[in-house]
Amino acid sequence: MTTDDDEIRLGFSAGGPTVEDGTYIAKLTQYGRTTGQFGPQVKFVFEVDDEENAYHGSELACWADMPKPEGSDATPLMKLYKILDALMGEDPLQYFERVGKPVAFRALVGRRCRIRVEEQPRRDGSVFSKVTGFTRLKKAIAVVPASAPTARAPRAARQAAPEEEPPWEYLPDEPSDLPFS
């Protein structure tokens, strides 16, 4: 992915099909660092990932500011934090406190979340699709038939269950790691 702002803007803001207002399941396909009008940013490219949706395969880009000053923590009010929360399925700061390491962006490529898209007007009267929100996918809930017997695991087994690791791994020495401290 390039860091040339003009090329990024032309490649993803113009010429692509617009996606109607709505909420879509999407997966992260690319990310890259760039410098925007207000400083360092991360560009995320999402692809609508729902085969039954007319927009399946459509790509949408969005940009999120990096924490300023560089090296400071991302906060829950930042767009970057919200994107990570949606892709990780958990609060990034809580993950860091639990594991002791930040998550590398490249470990999130291929992960899915819900994105909210809104059509925005341009100066020339045309419209473009803007990603305006991010939410976690809900975890699947197993449906148990009412006639099925319920059995509880012994208390010792319930208490000794090991904590599962997240489906991503920490990738050291990655310059795109977020600075959570």
Coordinates of N, CA and C in Angstrom, one line a residue:
M1 N 0.8 -1.2 0.0 CA 0.0 0.0 0.0 C 0.9 1.2 0.0
T2 N 0.5 2.2 -0.8 CA 1.3 3.4 -0.9 C 1.1 4.4 0.2
T3 N 2.0 5.3 0.4 CA 1.8 6.4 1.3 C 1.6 7.7 0.6
D4 N 1.4 7.7 -0.7 CA 1.2 8.9 -1.4 C -0.3 9.3 -1.2
D5 N -0.5 10.4 -0.5 CA -1.9 10.8 -0.2 C -2.8 11.0 -1.4
D6 N -2.3 11.6 -2.5 CA -3.1 11.8 -3.7 C -3.5 10.5 -4.3
E7 N -2.6 9.6 -4.4 CA -2.9 8.3 -5.0 C -3.9 7.5 -4.1
I8 N -3.8 7.6 -2.8 CA -4.8 7.0 -1.9 C -6.1 7.6 -2.1
R9 N -6.2 8.9 -2.1 CA -7.5 9.6 -2.2 C -8.2 9.2 -3.6
L10 N -7.4 9.3 -4.6 CA -8.0 9.0 -5.9 C -8.4 7.5 -6.1
G11 N -7.6 6.6 -5.5 CA -7.9 5.2 -5.6 C -9.1 4.7 -4.9
F12 N -9.5 5.4 -3.8 CA -10.6 4.9 -3.0 C -11.7 5.8 -2.8
S13 N -11.6 7.1 -3.1 CA -12.6 8.1 -2.9 C -13.4 8.3 -4.1
A14 N -12.9 8.1 -5.3 CA -13.5 8.4 -6.6 C -13.6 7.2 -7.4
G15 N -14.6 7.1 -8.2 CA -14.7 6.1 -9.3 C -15.2 4.7 -8.8
G16 N -15.3 4.4 -7.5 CA -15.8 3.2 -7.0 C -17.3 3.3 -6.9
P17 N -18.0 2.1 -6.9 CA -19.4 2.1 -6.7 C -19.8 2.6 -5.3
T18 N -20.9 3.3 -5.2 CA -21.3 3.7 -3.9 C -22.1 2.6 -3.2
V19 N -22.0 2.5 -1.9 CA -22.7 1.5 -1.2 C -23.8 2.2 -0.4
E20 N -25.0 1.7 -0.5 CA -26.1 2.4 0.2 C -25.9 2.5 1.7
D21 N -26.6 3.5 2.3 CA -26.6 3.6 3.7 C -27.0 2.3 4.4
G22 N -26.3 1.9 5.4 CA -26.7 0.7 6.1 C -25.5 0.1 6.9
T23 N -25.8 -1.0 7.5 CA -24.8 -1.7 8.3 C -24.4 -3.0 7.5
Y24 N -23.1 -3.3 7.4 CA -22.7 -4.5 6.6 C -21.6 -5.2 7.4
I25 N -21.6 -6.6 7.2 CA -20.5 -7.4 7.7 C -19.3 -7.2 6.7
A26 N -18.2 -6.8 7.3 CA -17.0 -6.6 6.4 C -15.8 -7.2 7.0
K27 N -14.8 -7.5 6.2 CA -13.5 -7.9 6.7 C -12.4 -6.9 6.3
L28 N -11.4 -6.8 7.2 CA -10.3 -6.0 6.9 C -9.4 -6.7 5.9
T29 N -9.1 -6.0 4.8 CA -8.3 -6.7 3.7 C -6.9 -6.0 3.7
Q30 N -6.8 -4.7 4.0 CA -5.5 -4.0 3.9 C -5.4 -2.9 5.0
Y31 N -4.2 -2.5 5.3 CA -4.0 -1.4 6.1 C -2.7 -0.7 5.7
G32 N -2.5 0.5 6.0 CA -1.3 1.1 5.7 C -1.2 2.5 6.4
R33 N 0.1 2.8 6.7 CA 0.3 4.2 7.4 C 0.4 5.2 6.3
T34 N -0.1 6.4 6.6 CA 0.0 7.5 5.7 C 0.1 8.8 6.5
T35 N 0.3 9.9 5.9 CA 0.3 11.2 6.6 C -0.8 12.0 5.9
G36 N -1.8 12.4 6.7 CA -2.9 13.2 6.2 C -2.7 14.6 6.5
Q37 N -3.8 15.4 6.3 CA -3.8 16.8 6.6 C -3.5 17.1 8.0
F38 N -3.9 16.3 9.0 CA -3.7 16.5 10.4 C -2.6 15.6 11.0
G39 N -1.8 15.0 10.2 CA -0.7 14.2 10.8 C -0.8 12.7 10.4
P40 N -0.1 11.9 11.2 CA 0.0 10.5 10.9 C -1.4 9.8 11.0
Q41 N -1.7 8.9 10.1 CA -2.9 8.2 10.1 C -2.7 6.7 9.6
V42 N -3.7 5.9 9.9 CA -3.7 4.6 9.4 C -4.9 4.5 8.4
K43 N -4.7 3.9 7.2 CA -5.8 3.7 6.3 C -6.2 2.3 6.4
F44 N -7.4 2.0 6.5 CA -8.0 0.6 6.6 C -8.9 0.4 5.4
V45 N -8.8 -0.7 4.7 CA -9.6 -1.1 3.6 C -10.4 -2.3 4.0
F46 N -11.8 -2.1 4.0 CA -12.7 -3.2 4.3 C -13.4 -3.7 3.1
E47 N -13.7 -4.9 3.1 CA -14.5 -5.5 1.9 C -15.8 -6.1 2.5
V48 N -16.9 -5.7 1.9 CA -18.2 -6.3 2.3 C -18.1 -7.8 2.2
D49 N -18.4 -8.5 3.2 CA -18.2 -9.9 3.3 C -19.5 -10.7 3.6
D50 N -20.5 -10.5 2.7 CA -21.7 -11.2 2.9 C -22.2 -11.6 1.5
E51 N -22.1 -12.9 1.2 CA -22.4 -13.4 -0.1 C -23.9 -13.1 -0.6
E52 N -24.8 -13.0 0.4 CA -26.2 -12.7 0.1 C -26.5 -11.2 -0.1
N53 N -25.5 -10.4 0.1 CA -25.7 -8.9 0.0 C -25.3 -8.5 -1.4
A54 N -26.0 -7.6 -2.0 CA -25.7 -7.1 -3.3 C -24.3 -6.4 -3.4
Y55 N -23.8 -5.9 -2.3 CA -22.6 -5.2 -2.3 C -21.4 -6.1 -1.9
H56 N -21.6 -7.4 -1.9 CA -20.5 -8.4 -1.5 C -19.3 -8.1 -2.4
G57 N -18.2 -8.0 -1.8 CA -16.9 -7.7 -2.5 C -16.6 -6.3 -2.7
S58 N -17.5 -5.4 -2.4 CA -17.2 -3.9 -2.5 C -16.2 -3.5 -1.5
E59 N -15.3 -2.7 -1.9 CA -14.2 -2.2 -0.9 C -14.5 -0.8 -0.5
L60 N -14.3 -0.6 0.8 CA -14.5 0.8 1.4 C -13.3 1.1 2.2
A61 N -12.8 2.3 2.1 CA -11.6 2.7 2.8 C -12.0 3.7 3.9
C62 N -11.3 3.8 5.0 CA -11.4 4.8 6.0 C -10.1 5.1 6.6
W63 N -10.0 6.2 7.2 CA -8.7 6.7 7.8 C -8.9 7.0 9.2
A64 N -7.9 6.7 10.0 CA -8.0 6.9 11.5 C -6.7 7.6 11.9
D65 N -6.8 8.6 12.7 CA -5.6 9.3 13.2 C -4.9 8.5 14.2
M66 N -3.6 8.5 14.1 CA -2.7 7.9 15.1 C -2.7 8.8 16.4
P67 N -2.4 8.2 17.6 CA -2.4 9.0 18.8 C -1.3 10.1 18.7
K68 N -1.6 11.3 19.2 CA -0.7 12.4 19.2 C -0.5 12.9 20.6
P69 N 0.7 13.2 21.1 CA 1.9 13.1 20.3 C 2.3 11.6 20.1
E70 N 3.1 11.4 19.1 CA 3.5 10.0 18.7 C 4.0 9.3 20.0
G71 N 3.5 8.1 20.2 CA 4.0 7.3 21.3 C 3.0 7.4 22.5
S72 N 2.0 8.2 22.4 CA 1.0 8.3 23.4 C -0.1 7.2 23.2
D73 N -0.9 7.0 24.2 CA -1.9 6.0 24.2 C -3.1 6.4 23.3
A74 N -3.7 5.4 22.6 CA -5.0 5.6 22.0 C -6.1 5.6 23.1
T75 N -7.1 6.3 22.9 CA -8.2 6.4 23.9 C -9.5 5.8 23.3
P76 N -10.4 5.4 24.1 CA -11.7 4.9 23.6 C -12.5 5.8 22.7
L77 N -12.2 7.1 22.8 CA -12.9 8.1 22.0 C -12.4 8.2 20.5
M78 N -11.2 7.6 20.3 CA -10.6 7.7 19.0 C -11.1 6.7 18.0
K79 N -11.2 7.1 16.8 CA -11.7 6.2 15.7 C -10.8 4.9 15.7
L80 N -9.5 5.1 15.8 CA -8.6 4.0 15.7 C -8.9 2.9 16.8
Y81 N -9.2 3.4 18.0 CA -9.5 2.5 19.1 C -10.8 1.7 18.8
K82 N -11.8 2.4 18.2 CA -13.1 1.8 17.9 C -13.0 0.7 16.8
I83 N -12.1 1.0 15.8 CA -11.9 0.0 14.8 C -11.2 -1.2 15.4
L84 N -10.2 -1.0 16.2 CA -9.5 -2.2 16.8 C -10.4 -3.0 17.7
D85 N -11.3 -2.3 18.5 CA -12.2 -2.9 19.4 C -13.2 -3.8 18.5
A86 N -13.7 -3.3 17.4 CA -14.6 -4.1 16.6 C -13.9 -5.3 16.0
L87 N -12.7 -5.1 15.5 CA -12.0 -6.2 14.8 C -11.5 -7.3 15.8
M88 N -11.1 -6.8 17.0 CA -10.5 -7.8 18.0 C -11.7 -8.5 18.7
G89 N -12.8 -7.8 18.8 CA -13.9 -8.4 19.6 C -13.8 -8.2 21.1
E90 N -12.8 -7.4 21.5 CA -12.6 -7.0 22.9 C -11.9 -5.7 23.0
D91 N -12.0 -5.1 24.1 CA -11.4 -3.8 24.3 C -9.9 -3.9 24.2
P92 N -9.2 -3.1 23.3 CA -7.8 -3.2 23.1 C -7.0 -2.9 24.4
L93 N -7.4 -2.0 25.2 CA -6.7 -1.7 26.4 C -6.8 -2.9 27.4
Q94 N -8.0 -3.5 27.5 CA -8.1 -4.7 28.4 C -7.3 -5.8 27.9
Y95 N -7.2 -6.0 26.5 CA -6.4 -7.0 26.0 C -4.9 -6.8 26.4
F96 N -4.5 -5.6 26.2 CA -3.1 -5.3 26.6 C -2.8 -5.5 28.0
E97 N -3.7 -5.2 28.9 CA -3.6 -5.4 30.3 C -3.5 -6.9 30.7
R98 N -4.3 -7.7 29.9 CA -4.4 -9.1 30.2 C -3.1 -9.9 29.6
V99 N -2.7 -9.5 28.4 CA -1.7 -10.2 27.7 C -0.3 -9.5 27.9
G100 N -0.3 -8.2 28.0 CA 1.0 -7.5 28.2 C 1.6 -7.1 26.9
K101 N 0.9 -7.2 25.8 CA 1.5 -6.9 24.5 C 0.4 -6.3 23.6
P102 N 0.7 -5.3 22.8 CA -0.3 -4.8 21.9 C -0.5 -5.8 20.7
V103 N -1.6 -5.6 20.0 CA -1.8 -6.4 18.8 C -1.3 -5.7 17.6
A104 N -0.6 -6.5 16.7 CA -0.1 -5.9 15.5 C -1.3 -5.8 14.5
F105 N -1.3 -4.7 13.7 CA -2.4 -4.6 12.7 C -2.4 -5.8 11.8
R106 N -1.3 -6.2 11.4 CA -1.3 -7.3 10.4 C -1.9 -8.6 10.9
A107 N -2.0 -8.7 12.2 CA -2.7 -9.9 12.8 C -4.2 -9.8 12.7
L108 N -4.7 -8.6 12.3 CA -6.1 -8.4 12.2 C -6.6 -8.5 10.8
V109 N -5.7 -8.5 9.8 CA -6.2 -8.7 8.4 C -6.9 -10.0 8.3
G110 N -8.1 -9.9 7.7 CA -9.0 -11.0 7.5 C -10.0 -11.1 8.6
R111 N -9.9 -10.4 9.7 CA -10.9 -10.4 10.7 C -12.1 -9.6 10.3
R112 N -13.3 -10.0 10.8 CA -14.6 -9.3 10.4 C -15.2 -8.5 11.5
C113 N -16.0 -7.5 11.1 CA -16.8 -6.7 12.1 C -17.9 -6.2 11.3
R114 N -18.8 -5.4 12.0 CA -19.8 -4.7 11.3 C -19.4 -3.3 11.1
I115 N -19.6 -2.8 9.9 CA -19.4 -1.4 9.6 C -20.7 -0.7 9.2
R116 N -20.8 0.6 9.6 CA -21.9 1.4 9.2 C -21.4 2.3 8.1
V117 N -22.2 2.4 7.0 CA -21.9 3.2 5.9 C -23.0 4.2 5.6
E118 N -22.5 5.5 5.3 CA -23.4 6.5 5.0 C -23.0 7.2 3.8
E119 N -23.9 7.5 2.9 CA -23.5 8.3 1.7 C -23.3 9.7 2.0
Q120 N -22.2 10.3 1.6 CA -21.9 11.7 1.8 C -21.8 12.5 0.5
P121 N -22.2 13.7 0.5 CA -22.2 14.5 -0.7 C -20.8 15.1 -0.9
R122 N -20.4 15.2 -2.2 CA -19.2 15.9 -2.6 C -19.5 17.3 -3.1
R123 N -18.5 18.1 -3.2 CA -18.8 19.5 -3.7 C -19.4 19.5 -5.1
D124 N -19.1 18.5 -5.9 CA -19.6 18.5 -7.3 C -21.0 17.9 -7.4
G125 N -21.6 17.6 -6.3 CA -23.0 17.1 -6.2 C -23.0 15.5 -6.3
S126 N -22.0 14.8 -6.6 CA -22.0 13.4 -6.5 C -21.9 12.9 -5.1
V127 N -22.0 11.7 -4.8 CA -21.9 11.1 -3.5 C -20.9 10.0 -3.4
F128 N -20.4 9.8 -2.2 CA -19.5 8.7 -2.0 C -19.9 8.0 -0.7
S129 N -19.4 6.8 -0.5 CA -19.8 6.0 0.7 C -18.7 6.2 1.7
K130 N -19.1 6.6 2.9 CA -18.2 6.8 4.0 C -18.5 5.8 5.1
V131 N -17.4 5.2 5.6 CA -17.6 4.3 6.8 C -17.6 5.2 8.0
T132 N -18.7 5.1 8.8 CA -18.9 6.0 9.9 C -19.0 5.3 11.3
G133 N -19.0 4.0 11.3 CA -19.1 3.3 12.5 C -18.6 1.9 12.5
F134 N -18.2 1.3 13.6 CA -17.7 0.0 13.7 C -18.2 -0.7 14.9
T135 N -18.7 -1.9 14.8 CA -19.1 -2.7 16.0 C -18.6 -4.1 15.8
R136 N -18.5 -4.8 17.0 CA -18.1 -6.2 17.0 C -19.2 -7.0 16.4
L137 N -18.8 -8.2 15.9 CA -19.8 -9.2 15.5 C -20.2 -9.9 16.8
K138 N -21.4 -10.2 16.9 CA -21.9 -10.9 18.1 C -21.5 -12.3 18.0
K139 N -21.2 -12.8 19.2 CA -20.8 -14.2 19.3 C -22.0 -15.1 19.1
A140 N -21.8 -16.2 18.4 CA -22.9 -17.1 18.2 C -23.4 -17.7 19.5
I141 N -24.7 -17.9 19.7 CA -25.3 -18.5 20.8 C -25.8 -19.8 20.4
A142 N -25.4 -20.8 21.1 CA -25.9 -22.2 20.8 C -27.4 -22.3 21.2
V143 N -28.2 -22.8 20.3 CA -29.6 -23.0 20.6 C -29.8 -24.4 21.1
V144 N -30.3 -24.6 22.3 CA -30.5 -25.9 22.8 C -32.0 -26.2 22.8
P145 N -32.4 -27.3 22.2 CA -33.8 -27.6 22.2 C -34.4 -27.8 23.6
A146 N -35.6 -27.4 23.8 CA -36.2 -27.4 25.1 C -36.3 -28.8 25.7
S147 N -36.4 -29.8 24.8 CA -36.5 -31.2 25.3 C -35.1 -31.8 25.7
A148 N -34.0 -31.1 25.3 CA -32.7 -31.6 25.6 C -32.4 -31.6 27.1
P149 N -31.8 -32.6 27.6 CA -31.4 -32.6 29.1 C -30.2 -31.7 29.3
T150 N -30.2 -31.0 30.4 CA -29.1 -30.1 30.7 C -28.2 -30.8 31.7
A151 N -26.9 -30.7 31.5 CA -26.0 -31.3 32.4 C -24.9 -30.2 32.8
R152 N -24.6 -30.1 34.0 CA -23.6 -29.1 34.5 C -22.3 -29.9 34.7
A153 N -21.2 -29.2 34.3 CA -19.9 -29.8 34.6 C -19.7 -29.7 36.1
P154 N -18.9 -30.6 36.6 CA -18.5 -30.5 38.0 C -17.9 -29.2 38.3
R155 N -18.1 -28.7 39.5 CA -17.6 -27.4 39.9 C -16.1 -27.2 39.7
A156 N -15.3 -28.2 40.0 CA -13.8 -28.2 39.8 C -13.5 -28.0 38.3
A157 N -14.2 -28.6 37.4 CA -14.0 -28.5 36.0 C -14.3 -27.1 35.5
R158 N -15.4 -26.5 36.1 CA -15.8 -25.2 35.7 C -14.8 -24.1 36.1
Q159 N -14.2 -24.3 37.3 CA -13.3 -23.3 37.8 C -11.9 -23.5 37.2
A160 N -11.5 -24.7 36.8 CA -10.2 -24.9 36.3 C -10.1 -24.7 34.8
A161 N -11.1 -24.3 34.1 CA -11.1 -24.1 32.7 C -10.0 -23.1 32.3
P162 N -9.1 -23.5 31.4 CA -8.0 -22.6 31.0 C -8.6 -21.4 30.2
E163 N -8.0 -20.2 30.3 CA -8.4 -19.1 29.5 C -7.9 -19.3 28.1
E164 N -8.8 -19.1 27.2 CA -8.4 -19.2 25.8 C -7.7 -18.0 25.3
E165 N -6.7 -18.2 24.4 CA -6.0 -17.2 23.8 C -6.8 -16.6 22.7
P166 N -6.7 -15.3 22.3 CA -7.4 -14.8 21.2 C -7.0 -15.5 19.9
P167 N -7.8 -15.3 18.8 CA -7.4 -16.0 17.6 C -6.3 -15.3 16.8
W168 N -5.7 -14.3 17.4 CA -4.5 -13.7 16.7 C -3.3 -13.8 17.6
E169 N -2.2 -13.5 17.1 CA -1.0 -13.6 17.9 C -0.2 -12.3 17.9
Y170 N 0.6 -12.1 18.9 CA 1.4 -10.9 19.0 C 2.5 -11.1 18.0
L171 N 2.8 -10.1 17.2 CA 3.9 -10.2 16.2 C 4.9 -9.1 16.5
P172 N 6.0 -9.5 17.1 CA 7.0 -8.5 17.6 C 7.7 -7.7 16.5
D173 N 8.2 -6.6 16.9 CA 9.0 -5.7 16.0 C 8.2 -5.3 14.8
E174 N 6.9 -5.1 15.0 CA 6.0 -4.6 13.9 C 5.9 -3.1 14.1
P175 N 6.3 -2.2 13.2 CA 6.2 -0.8 13.4 C 4.8 -0.3 13.5
S176 N 3.8 -1.1 13.1 CA 2.4 -0.6 13.2 C 1.8 -0.9 14.5
D177 N 2.5 -1.5 15.5 CA 1.9 -1.8 16.8 C 1.4 -0.5 17.4
L178 N 0.2 -0.6 18.1 CA -0.3 0.5 18.8 C 0.4 0.7 20.1
P179 N 0.6 2.0 20.5 CA 1.3 2.3 21.7 C 0.4 2.3 22.9
F180 N 0.0 1.1 23.4 CA -0.8 1.1 24.7 C 0.2 0.9 25.8
S181 N 0.1 1.6 26.8 CA 1.0 1.5 28.0 C 0.3 1.4 29.3

